[in-house]
Coordinates of N, CA and C and ligand atoms in Angstrom, one line a residue:
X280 N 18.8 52.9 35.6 CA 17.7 52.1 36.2 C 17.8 50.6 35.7
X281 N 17.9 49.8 36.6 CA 17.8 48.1 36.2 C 16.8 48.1 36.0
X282 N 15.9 46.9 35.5 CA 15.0 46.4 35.2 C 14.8 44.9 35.0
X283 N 13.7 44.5 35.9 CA 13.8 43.3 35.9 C 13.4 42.2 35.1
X284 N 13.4 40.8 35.0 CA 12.9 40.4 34.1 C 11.5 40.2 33.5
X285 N 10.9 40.7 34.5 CA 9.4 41.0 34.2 C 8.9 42.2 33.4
X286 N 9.7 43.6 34.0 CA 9.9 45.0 33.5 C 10.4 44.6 31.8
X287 N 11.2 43.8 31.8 CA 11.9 43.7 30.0 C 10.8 43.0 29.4
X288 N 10.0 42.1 29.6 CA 9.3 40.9 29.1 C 8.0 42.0 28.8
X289 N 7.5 42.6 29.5 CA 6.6 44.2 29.9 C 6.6 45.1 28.6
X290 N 8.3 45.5 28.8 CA 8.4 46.3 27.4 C 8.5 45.6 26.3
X291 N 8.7 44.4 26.1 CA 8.8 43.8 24.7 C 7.4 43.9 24.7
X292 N 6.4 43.3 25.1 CA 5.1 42.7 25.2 C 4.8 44.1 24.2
X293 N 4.9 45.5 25.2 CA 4.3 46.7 24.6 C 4.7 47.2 22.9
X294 N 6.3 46.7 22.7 CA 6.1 47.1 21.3 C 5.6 46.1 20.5
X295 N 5.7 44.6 20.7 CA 5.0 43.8 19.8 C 3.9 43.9 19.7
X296 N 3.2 44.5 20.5 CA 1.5 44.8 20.5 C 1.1 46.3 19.6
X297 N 2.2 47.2 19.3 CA 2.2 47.8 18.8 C 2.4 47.9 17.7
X298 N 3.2 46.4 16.8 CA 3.8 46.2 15.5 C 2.5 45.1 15.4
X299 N 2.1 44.2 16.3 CA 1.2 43.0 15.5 C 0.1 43.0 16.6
X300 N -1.2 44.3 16.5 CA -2.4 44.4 17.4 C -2.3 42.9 17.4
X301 N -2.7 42.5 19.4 CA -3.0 41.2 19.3 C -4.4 40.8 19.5
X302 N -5.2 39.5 19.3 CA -6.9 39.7 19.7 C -7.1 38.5 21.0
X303 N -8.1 39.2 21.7 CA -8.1 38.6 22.4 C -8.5 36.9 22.7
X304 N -8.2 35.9 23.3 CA -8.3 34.7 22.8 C -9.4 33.6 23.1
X305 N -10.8 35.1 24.1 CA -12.1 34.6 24.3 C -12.7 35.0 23.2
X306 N -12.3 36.6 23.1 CA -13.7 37.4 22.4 C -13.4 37.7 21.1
X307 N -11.8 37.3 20.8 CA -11.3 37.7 19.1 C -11.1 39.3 19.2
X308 N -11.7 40.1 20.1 CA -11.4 41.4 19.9 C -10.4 42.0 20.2
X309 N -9.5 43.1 19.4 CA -8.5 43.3 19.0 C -7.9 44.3 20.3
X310 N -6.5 44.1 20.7 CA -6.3 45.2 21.8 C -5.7 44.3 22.7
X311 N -6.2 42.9 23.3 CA -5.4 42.2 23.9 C -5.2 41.0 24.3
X312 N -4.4 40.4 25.0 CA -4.4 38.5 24.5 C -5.2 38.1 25.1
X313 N -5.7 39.1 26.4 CA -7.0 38.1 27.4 C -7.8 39.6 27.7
X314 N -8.6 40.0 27.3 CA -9.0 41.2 27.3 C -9.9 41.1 29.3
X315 N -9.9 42.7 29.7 CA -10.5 42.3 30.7 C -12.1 42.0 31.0
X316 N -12.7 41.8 29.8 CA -14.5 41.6 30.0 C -13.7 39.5 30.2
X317 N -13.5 39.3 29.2 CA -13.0 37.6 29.4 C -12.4 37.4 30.3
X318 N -11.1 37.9 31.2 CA -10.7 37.5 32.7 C -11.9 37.7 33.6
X319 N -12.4 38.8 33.6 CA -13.4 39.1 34.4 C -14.3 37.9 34.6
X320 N -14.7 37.0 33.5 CA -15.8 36.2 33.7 C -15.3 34.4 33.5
X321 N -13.8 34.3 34.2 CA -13.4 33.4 34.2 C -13.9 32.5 35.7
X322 N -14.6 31.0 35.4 CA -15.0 30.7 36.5 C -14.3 30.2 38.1
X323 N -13.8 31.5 38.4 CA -12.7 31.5 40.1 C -13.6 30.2 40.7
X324 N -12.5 29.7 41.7 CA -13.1 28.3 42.0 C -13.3 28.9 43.5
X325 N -14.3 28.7 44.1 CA -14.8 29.1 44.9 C -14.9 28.1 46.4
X326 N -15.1 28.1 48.0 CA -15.5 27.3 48.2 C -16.7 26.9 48.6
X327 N -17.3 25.5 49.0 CA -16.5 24.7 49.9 C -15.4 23.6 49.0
X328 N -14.1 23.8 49.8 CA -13.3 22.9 48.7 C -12.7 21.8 49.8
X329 N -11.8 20.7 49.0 CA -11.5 19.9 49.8 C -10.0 20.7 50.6
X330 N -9.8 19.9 51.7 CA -9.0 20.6 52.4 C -7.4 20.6 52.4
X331 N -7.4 19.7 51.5 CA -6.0 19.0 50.6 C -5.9 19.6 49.5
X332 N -6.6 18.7 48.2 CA -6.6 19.0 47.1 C -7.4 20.3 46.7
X333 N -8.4 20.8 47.1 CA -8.5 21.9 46.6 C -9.6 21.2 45.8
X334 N -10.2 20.8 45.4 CA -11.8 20.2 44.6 C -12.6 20.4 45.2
X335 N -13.3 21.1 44.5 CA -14.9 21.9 45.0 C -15.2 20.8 45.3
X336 N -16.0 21.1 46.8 CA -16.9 20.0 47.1 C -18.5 20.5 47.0
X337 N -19.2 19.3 46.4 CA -20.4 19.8 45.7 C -21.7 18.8 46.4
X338 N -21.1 17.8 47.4 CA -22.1 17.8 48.1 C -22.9 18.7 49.3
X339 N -24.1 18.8 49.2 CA -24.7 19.4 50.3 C -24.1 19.4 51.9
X340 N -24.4 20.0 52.2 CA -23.4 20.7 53.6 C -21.7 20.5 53.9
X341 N -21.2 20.5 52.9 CA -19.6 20.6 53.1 C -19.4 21.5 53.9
X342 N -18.2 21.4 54.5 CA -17.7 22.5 55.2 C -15.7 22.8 55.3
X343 N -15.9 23.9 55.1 CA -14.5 24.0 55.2 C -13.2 22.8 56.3
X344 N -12.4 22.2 56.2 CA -12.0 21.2 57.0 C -12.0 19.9 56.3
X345 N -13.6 19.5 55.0 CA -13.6 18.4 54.7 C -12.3 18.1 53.8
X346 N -12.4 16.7 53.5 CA -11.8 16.0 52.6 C -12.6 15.9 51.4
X347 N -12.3 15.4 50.2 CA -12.9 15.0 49.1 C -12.8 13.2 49.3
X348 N -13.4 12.6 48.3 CA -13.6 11.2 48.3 C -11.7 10.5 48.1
X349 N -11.5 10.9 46.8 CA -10.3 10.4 46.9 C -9.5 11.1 48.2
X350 N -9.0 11.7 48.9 CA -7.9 12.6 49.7 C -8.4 11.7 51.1
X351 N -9.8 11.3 51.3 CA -9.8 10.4 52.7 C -9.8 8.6 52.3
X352 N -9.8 8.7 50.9 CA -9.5 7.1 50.7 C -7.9 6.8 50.9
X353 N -7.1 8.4 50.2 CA -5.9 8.0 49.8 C -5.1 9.9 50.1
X354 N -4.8 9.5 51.0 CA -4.3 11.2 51.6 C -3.2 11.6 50.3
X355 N -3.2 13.1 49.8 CA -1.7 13.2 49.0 C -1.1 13.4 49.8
X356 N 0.4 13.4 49.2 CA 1.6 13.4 50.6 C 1.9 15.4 49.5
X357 N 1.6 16.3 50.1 CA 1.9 17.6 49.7 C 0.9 18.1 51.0
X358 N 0.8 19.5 51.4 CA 0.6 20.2 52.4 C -0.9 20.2 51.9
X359 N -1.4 20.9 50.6 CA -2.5 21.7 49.7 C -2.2 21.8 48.7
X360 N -3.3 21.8 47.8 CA -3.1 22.3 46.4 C -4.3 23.0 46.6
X361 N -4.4 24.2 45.8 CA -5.4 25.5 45.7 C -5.4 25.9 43.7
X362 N -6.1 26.2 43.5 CA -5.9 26.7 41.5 C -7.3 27.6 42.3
X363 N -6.9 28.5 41.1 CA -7.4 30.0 40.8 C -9.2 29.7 39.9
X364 N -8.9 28.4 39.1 CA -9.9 29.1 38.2 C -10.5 27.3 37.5
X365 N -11.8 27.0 37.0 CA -11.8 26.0 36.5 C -11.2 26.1 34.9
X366 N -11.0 25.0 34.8 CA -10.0 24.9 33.4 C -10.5 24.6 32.3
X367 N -11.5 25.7 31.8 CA -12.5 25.6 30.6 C -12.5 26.8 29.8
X368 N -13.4 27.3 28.8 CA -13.5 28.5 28.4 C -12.2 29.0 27.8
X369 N -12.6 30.4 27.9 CA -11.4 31.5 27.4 C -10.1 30.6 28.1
X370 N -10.2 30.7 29.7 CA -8.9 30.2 30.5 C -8.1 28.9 29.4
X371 N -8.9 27.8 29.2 CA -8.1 26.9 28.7 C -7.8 27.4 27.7
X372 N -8.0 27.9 26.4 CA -7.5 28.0 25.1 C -6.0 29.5 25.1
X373 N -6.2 30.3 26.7 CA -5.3 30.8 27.0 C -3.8 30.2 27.2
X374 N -4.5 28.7 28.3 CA -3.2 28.1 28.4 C -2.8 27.0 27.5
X375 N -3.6 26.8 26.6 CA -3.0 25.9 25.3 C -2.3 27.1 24.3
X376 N -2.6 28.4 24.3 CA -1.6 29.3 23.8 C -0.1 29.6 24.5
X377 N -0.6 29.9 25.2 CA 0.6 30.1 26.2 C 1.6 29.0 26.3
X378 N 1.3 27.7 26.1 CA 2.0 26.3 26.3 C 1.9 25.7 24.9
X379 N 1.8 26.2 24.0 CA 1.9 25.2 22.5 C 2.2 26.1 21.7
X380 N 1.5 27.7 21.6 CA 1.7 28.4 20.4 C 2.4 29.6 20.8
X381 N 3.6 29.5 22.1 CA 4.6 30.4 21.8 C 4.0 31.9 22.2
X382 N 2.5 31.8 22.5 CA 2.1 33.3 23.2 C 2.8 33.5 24.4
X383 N 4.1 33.1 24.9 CA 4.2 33.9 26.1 C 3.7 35.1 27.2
X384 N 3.0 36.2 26.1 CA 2.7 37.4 26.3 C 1.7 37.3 27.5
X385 N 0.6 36.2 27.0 CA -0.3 35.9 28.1 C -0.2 35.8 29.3
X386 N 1.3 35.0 29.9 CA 1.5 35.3 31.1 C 1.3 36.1 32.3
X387 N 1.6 37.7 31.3 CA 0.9 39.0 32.2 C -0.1 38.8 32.6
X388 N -1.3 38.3 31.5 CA -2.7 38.7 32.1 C -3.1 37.4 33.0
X389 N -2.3 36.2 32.5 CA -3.1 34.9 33.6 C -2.2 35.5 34.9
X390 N -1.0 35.5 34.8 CA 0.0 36.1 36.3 C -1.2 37.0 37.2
X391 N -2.2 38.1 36.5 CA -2.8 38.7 37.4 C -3.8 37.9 37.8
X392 N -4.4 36.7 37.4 CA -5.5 35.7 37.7 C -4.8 35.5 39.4
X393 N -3.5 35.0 39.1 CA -3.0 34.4 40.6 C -2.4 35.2 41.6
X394 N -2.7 36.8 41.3 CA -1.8 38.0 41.8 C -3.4 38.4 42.5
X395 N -4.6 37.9 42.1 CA -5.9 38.2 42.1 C -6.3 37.5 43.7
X396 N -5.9 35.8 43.1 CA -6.3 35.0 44.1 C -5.1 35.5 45.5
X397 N -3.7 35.5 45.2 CA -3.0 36.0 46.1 C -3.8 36.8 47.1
X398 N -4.2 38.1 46.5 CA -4.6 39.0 47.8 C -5.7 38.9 48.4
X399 N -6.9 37.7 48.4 CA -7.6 36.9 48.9 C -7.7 35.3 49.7
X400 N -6.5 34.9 49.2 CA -6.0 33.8 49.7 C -4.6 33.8 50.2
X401 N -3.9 33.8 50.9 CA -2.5 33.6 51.3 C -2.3 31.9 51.8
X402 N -1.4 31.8 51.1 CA -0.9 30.1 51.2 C 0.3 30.0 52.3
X403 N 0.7 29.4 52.7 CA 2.1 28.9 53.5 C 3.4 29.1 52.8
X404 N 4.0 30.2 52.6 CA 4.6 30.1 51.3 C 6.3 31.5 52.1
X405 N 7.3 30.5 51.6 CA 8.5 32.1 51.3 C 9.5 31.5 50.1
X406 N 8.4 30.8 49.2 CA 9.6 30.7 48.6 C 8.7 29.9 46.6
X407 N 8.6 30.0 45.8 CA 8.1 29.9 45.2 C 8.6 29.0 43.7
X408 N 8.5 27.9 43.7 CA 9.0 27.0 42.9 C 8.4 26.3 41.9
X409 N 8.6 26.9 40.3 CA 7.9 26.4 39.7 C 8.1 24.7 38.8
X410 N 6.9 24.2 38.2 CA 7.2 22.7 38.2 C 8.0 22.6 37.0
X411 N 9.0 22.2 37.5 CA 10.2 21.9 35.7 C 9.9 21.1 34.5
X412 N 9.9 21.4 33.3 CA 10.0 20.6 32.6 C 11.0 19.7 32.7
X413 N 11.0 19.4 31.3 CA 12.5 18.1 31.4 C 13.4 18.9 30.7
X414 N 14.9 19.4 30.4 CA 15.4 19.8 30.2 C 15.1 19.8 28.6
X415 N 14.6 18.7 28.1 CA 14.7 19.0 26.3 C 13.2 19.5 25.8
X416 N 12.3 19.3 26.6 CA 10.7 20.0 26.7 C 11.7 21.3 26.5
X417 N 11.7 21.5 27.8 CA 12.1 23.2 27.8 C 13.0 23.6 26.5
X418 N 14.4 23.1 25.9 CA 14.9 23.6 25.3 C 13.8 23.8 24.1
X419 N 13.2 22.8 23.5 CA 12.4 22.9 22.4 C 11.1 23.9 22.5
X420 N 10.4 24.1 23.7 CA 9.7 25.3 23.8 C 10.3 26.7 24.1
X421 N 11.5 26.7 24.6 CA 12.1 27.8 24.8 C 12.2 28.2 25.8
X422 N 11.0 28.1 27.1 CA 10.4 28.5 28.0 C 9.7 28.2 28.6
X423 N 9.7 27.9 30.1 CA 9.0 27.1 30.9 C 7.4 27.8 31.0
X424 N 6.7 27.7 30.9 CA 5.3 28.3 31.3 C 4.8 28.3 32.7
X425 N 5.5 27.5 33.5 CA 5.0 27.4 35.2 C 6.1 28.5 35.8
X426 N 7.4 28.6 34.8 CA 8.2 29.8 35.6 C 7.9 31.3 34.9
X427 N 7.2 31.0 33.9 CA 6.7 32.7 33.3 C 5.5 32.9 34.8
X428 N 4.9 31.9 35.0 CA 3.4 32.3 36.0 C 4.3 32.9 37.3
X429 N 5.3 31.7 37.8 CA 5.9 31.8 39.0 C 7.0 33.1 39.2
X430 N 6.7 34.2 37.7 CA 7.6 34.9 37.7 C 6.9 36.2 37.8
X431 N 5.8 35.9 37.5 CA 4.5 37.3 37.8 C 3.9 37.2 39.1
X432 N 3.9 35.9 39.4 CA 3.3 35.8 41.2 C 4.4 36.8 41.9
X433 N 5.4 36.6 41.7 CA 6.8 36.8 42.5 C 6.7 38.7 42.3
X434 N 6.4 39.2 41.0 CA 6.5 40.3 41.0 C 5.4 41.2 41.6
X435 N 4.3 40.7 41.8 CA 3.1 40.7 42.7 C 3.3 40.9 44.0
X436 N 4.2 39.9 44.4 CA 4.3 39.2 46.3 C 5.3 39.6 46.6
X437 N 6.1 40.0 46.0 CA 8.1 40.1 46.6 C 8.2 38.6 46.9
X438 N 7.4 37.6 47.0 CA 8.1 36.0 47.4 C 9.6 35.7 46.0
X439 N 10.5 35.2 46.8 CA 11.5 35.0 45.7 C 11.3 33.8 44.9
X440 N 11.9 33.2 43.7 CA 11.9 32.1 42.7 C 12.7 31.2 42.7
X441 N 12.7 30.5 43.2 CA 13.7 29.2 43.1 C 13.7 28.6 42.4
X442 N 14.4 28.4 41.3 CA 14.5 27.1 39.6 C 16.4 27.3 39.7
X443 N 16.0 25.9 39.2 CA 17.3 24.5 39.1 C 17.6 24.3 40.1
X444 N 16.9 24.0 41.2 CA 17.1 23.2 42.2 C 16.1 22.0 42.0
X445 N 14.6 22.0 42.0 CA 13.7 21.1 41.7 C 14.1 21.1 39.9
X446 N 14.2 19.6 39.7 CA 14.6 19.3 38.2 C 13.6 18.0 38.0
X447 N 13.0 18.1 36.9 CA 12.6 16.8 36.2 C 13.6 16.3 35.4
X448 N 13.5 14.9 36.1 CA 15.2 14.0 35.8 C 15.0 13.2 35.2
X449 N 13.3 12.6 34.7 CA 12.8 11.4 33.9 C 11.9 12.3 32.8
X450 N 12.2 12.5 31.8 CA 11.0 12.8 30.7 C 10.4 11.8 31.0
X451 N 8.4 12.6 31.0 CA 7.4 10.8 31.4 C 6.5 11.7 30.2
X452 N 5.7 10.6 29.8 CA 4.4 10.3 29.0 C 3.7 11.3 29.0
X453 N 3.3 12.1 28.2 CA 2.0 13.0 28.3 C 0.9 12.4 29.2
X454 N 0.5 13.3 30.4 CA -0.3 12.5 31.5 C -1.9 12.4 31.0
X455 N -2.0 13.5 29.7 CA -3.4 13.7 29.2 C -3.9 12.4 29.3
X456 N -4.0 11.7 28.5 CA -4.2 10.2 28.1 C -4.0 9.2 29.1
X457 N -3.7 9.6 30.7 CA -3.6 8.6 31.4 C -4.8 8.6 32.7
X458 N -5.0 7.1 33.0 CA -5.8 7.3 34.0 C -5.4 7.9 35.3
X459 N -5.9 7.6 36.6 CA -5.6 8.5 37.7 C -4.4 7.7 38.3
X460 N -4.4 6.4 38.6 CA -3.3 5.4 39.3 C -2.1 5.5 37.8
X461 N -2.6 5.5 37.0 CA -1.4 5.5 35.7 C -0.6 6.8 36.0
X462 N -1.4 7.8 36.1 CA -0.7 9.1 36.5 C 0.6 9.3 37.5
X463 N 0.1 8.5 38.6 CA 1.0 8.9 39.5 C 1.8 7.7 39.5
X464 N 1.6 6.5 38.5 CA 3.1 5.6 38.7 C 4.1 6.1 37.9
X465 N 3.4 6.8 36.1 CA 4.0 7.9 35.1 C 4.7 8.5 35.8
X466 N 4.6 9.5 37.1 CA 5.4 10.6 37.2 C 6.2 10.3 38.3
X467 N 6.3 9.3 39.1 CA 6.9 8.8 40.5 C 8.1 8.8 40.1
X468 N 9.0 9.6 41.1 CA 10.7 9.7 41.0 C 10.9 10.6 39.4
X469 N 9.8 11.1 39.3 CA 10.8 11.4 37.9 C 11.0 13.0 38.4
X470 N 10.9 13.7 39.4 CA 11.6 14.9 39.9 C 12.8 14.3 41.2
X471 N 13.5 15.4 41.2 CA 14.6 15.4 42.0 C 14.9 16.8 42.3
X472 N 15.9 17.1 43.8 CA 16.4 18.6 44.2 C 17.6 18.1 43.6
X473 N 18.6 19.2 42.9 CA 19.8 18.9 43.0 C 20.6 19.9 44.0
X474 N 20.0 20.3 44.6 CA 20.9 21.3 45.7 C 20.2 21.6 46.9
X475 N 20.6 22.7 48.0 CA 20.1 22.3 49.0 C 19.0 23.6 49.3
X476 N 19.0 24.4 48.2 CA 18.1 25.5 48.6 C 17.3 25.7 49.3
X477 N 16.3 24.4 49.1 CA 15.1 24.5 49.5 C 15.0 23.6 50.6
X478 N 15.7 23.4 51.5 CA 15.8 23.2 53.0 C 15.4 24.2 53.9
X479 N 14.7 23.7 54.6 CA 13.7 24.6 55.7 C 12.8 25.9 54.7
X480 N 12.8 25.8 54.0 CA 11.5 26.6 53.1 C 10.4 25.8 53.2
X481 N 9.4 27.2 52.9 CA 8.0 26.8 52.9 C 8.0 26.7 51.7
X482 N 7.7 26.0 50.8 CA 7.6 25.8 49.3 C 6.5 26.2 48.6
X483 N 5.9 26.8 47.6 CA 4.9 27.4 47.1 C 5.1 26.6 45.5
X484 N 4.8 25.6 45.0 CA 4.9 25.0 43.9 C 3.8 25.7 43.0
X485 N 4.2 26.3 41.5 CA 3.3 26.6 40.7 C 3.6 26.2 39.4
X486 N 1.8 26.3 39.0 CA 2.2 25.3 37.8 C 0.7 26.1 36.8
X487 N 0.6 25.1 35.5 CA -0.5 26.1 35.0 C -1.9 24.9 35.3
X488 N -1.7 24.0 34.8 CA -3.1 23.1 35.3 C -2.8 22.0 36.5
X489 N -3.9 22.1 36.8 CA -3.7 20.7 38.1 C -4.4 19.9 37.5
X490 N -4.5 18.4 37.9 CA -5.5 17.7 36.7 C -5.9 16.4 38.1
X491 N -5.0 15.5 38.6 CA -5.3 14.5 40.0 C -4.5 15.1 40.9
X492 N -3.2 15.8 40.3 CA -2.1 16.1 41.4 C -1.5 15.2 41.8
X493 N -1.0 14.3 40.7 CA 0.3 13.3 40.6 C 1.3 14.0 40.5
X494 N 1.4 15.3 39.7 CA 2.7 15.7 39.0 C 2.9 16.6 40.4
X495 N 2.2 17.6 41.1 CA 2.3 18.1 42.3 C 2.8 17.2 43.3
X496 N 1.9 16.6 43.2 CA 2.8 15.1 44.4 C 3.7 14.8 44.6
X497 N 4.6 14.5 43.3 CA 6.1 14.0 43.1 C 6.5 15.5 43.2
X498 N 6.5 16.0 43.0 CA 7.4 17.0 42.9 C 7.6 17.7 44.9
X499 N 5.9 17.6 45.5 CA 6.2 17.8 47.2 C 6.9 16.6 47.5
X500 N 7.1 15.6 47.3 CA 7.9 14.1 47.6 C 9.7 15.0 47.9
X501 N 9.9 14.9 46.4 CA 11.2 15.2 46.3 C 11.6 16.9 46.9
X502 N 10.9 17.8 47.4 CA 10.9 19.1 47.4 C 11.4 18.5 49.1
X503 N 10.0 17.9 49.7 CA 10.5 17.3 51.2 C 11.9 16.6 51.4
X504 N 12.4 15.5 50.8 CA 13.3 14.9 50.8 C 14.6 16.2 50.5
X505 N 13.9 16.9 50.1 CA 15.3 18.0 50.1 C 15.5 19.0 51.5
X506 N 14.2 18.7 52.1 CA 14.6 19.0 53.4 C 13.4 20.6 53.8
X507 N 12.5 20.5 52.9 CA 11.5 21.5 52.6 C 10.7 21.7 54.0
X508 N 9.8 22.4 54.9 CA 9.5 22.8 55.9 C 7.9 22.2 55.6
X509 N 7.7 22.6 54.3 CA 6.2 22.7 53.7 C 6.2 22.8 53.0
X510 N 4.8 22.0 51.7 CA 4.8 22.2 50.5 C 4.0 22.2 50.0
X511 N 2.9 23.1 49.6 CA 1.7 23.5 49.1 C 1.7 23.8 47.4
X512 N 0.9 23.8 46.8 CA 1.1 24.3 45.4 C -0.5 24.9 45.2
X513 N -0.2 26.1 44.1 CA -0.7 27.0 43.4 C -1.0 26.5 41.6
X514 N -2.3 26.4 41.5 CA -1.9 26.7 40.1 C -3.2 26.9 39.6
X515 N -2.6 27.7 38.4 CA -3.9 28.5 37.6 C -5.4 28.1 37.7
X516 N -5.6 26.8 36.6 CA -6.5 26.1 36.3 C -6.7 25.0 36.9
X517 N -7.8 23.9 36.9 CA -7.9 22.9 37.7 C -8.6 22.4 36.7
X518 N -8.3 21.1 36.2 CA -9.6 19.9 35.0 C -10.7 19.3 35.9
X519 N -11.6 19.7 35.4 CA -13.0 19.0 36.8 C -13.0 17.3 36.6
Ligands
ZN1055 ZN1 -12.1 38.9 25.3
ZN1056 ZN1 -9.2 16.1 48.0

């Protein structure tokens, strides 16, 4: 029997949880990294949202169709962005583990957050690409975190995974610390396709937080320029 990379990551997960009970990283209780009373009561973003970016819209009578304030001052150039969940609580300290402290494991249980939204929401999508670090990020973490997500979606969907074609070609600035216009001059040009995979694909960009959607942006720029059909992105969490 093969086994895929999810199936092996699956079985590791099961004996390390066997050798080092792990706790969970809302409720501290012992048994799992995201237990299901804490996913359960993660706040899913609901609508009316904007019809681009995906930001709850919170004025009175919105309706599916609208725009948000920034998206009709200043359109993104990407199809949609959509996220699963607001990016607070158990969710964030999930993905500051998952992205700083080497829990990979977590993956499974956030993967089912977007395996969740999947079978309620279907996006534009045959092809699923997650956002690259920069080649020495990744070597020094080990592991991309947007291709562990984009690798549980995929095992969810049958959608296939496209990585090293979309590449981050400029290491940029931690975007935390930057304002909204600083964001997107930070990340402008700093992705590139090196190949032609992703011609005539519907592109499905995932990632773990969305924050203005600069870094989504450049990445639908250069995903188009490679000759992309469509480009939407997915991702976990969303910063209000
Ligand atoms: Zn818990
Ligand atoms: Zn918007």
């Amino acid at each position: 029997m093969k086994m895929s990379a999810v199936d092996v990551a699956r079985l590791r997960t099961a004996i390390l949880n066997l050798l080092f009970p792990p706790r969970c990283v809302g409720c501290k209780k012992r048994g799992a990294w995201f237990c299901a009373a804490c996913l359960a009561v993660v706040p899913r973003i609901v609508p009316p949202l904007c019809c681009c970016c995906g930001e709850p819209l919170e004025r009175p009578g919105a309706r599916p169709g609208d725009l948000c304030y920034n998206c009709r001052r200043e359109p993104l150039q990407i199809d949609g962005i959509r996220s699963v969940a607001l990016f607070e609580g158990p969710l964030r300290q999930a993905v500051h583990h998952l992205k700083y402290t080497g829990q990979r494991d977590l993956a499974s249980s956030l993967g089912s957050l977007l395996a969740e939204y999947w079978r309620g929401n279907r996006l534009p999508a045959n092809a699923l690409v997650p956002v690259p670090l920069h080649a020495s990020r990744q070597r020094e973490r080990g592991y991309n975190q947007a291709s562990l997500l984009a690798q549980e979606l995929a095992a969810a969907t049958g959608l296939p995974v496209i990585e090293g074609c979309l590449v981050r070609a400029r290491q940029t600035a931690s975007q935390m610390t930057l304002k909204r216009l600083e964001r997107k001059v930070n990340v402008r040009e700093a992705f590139a396709c090196v190949d032609d995979r992703l011609a005539g694909r519907q592109v499905l960009l995932l990632d773990d937080v969305c924050t203005t959607g600069a870094t989504l942006e450049a990445c639908a720029i250069a995903c188009r320029q490679a000759g992309a059909r469509s480009v939407w992105a997915l991702t976990l969490a969303r910063e209000k």
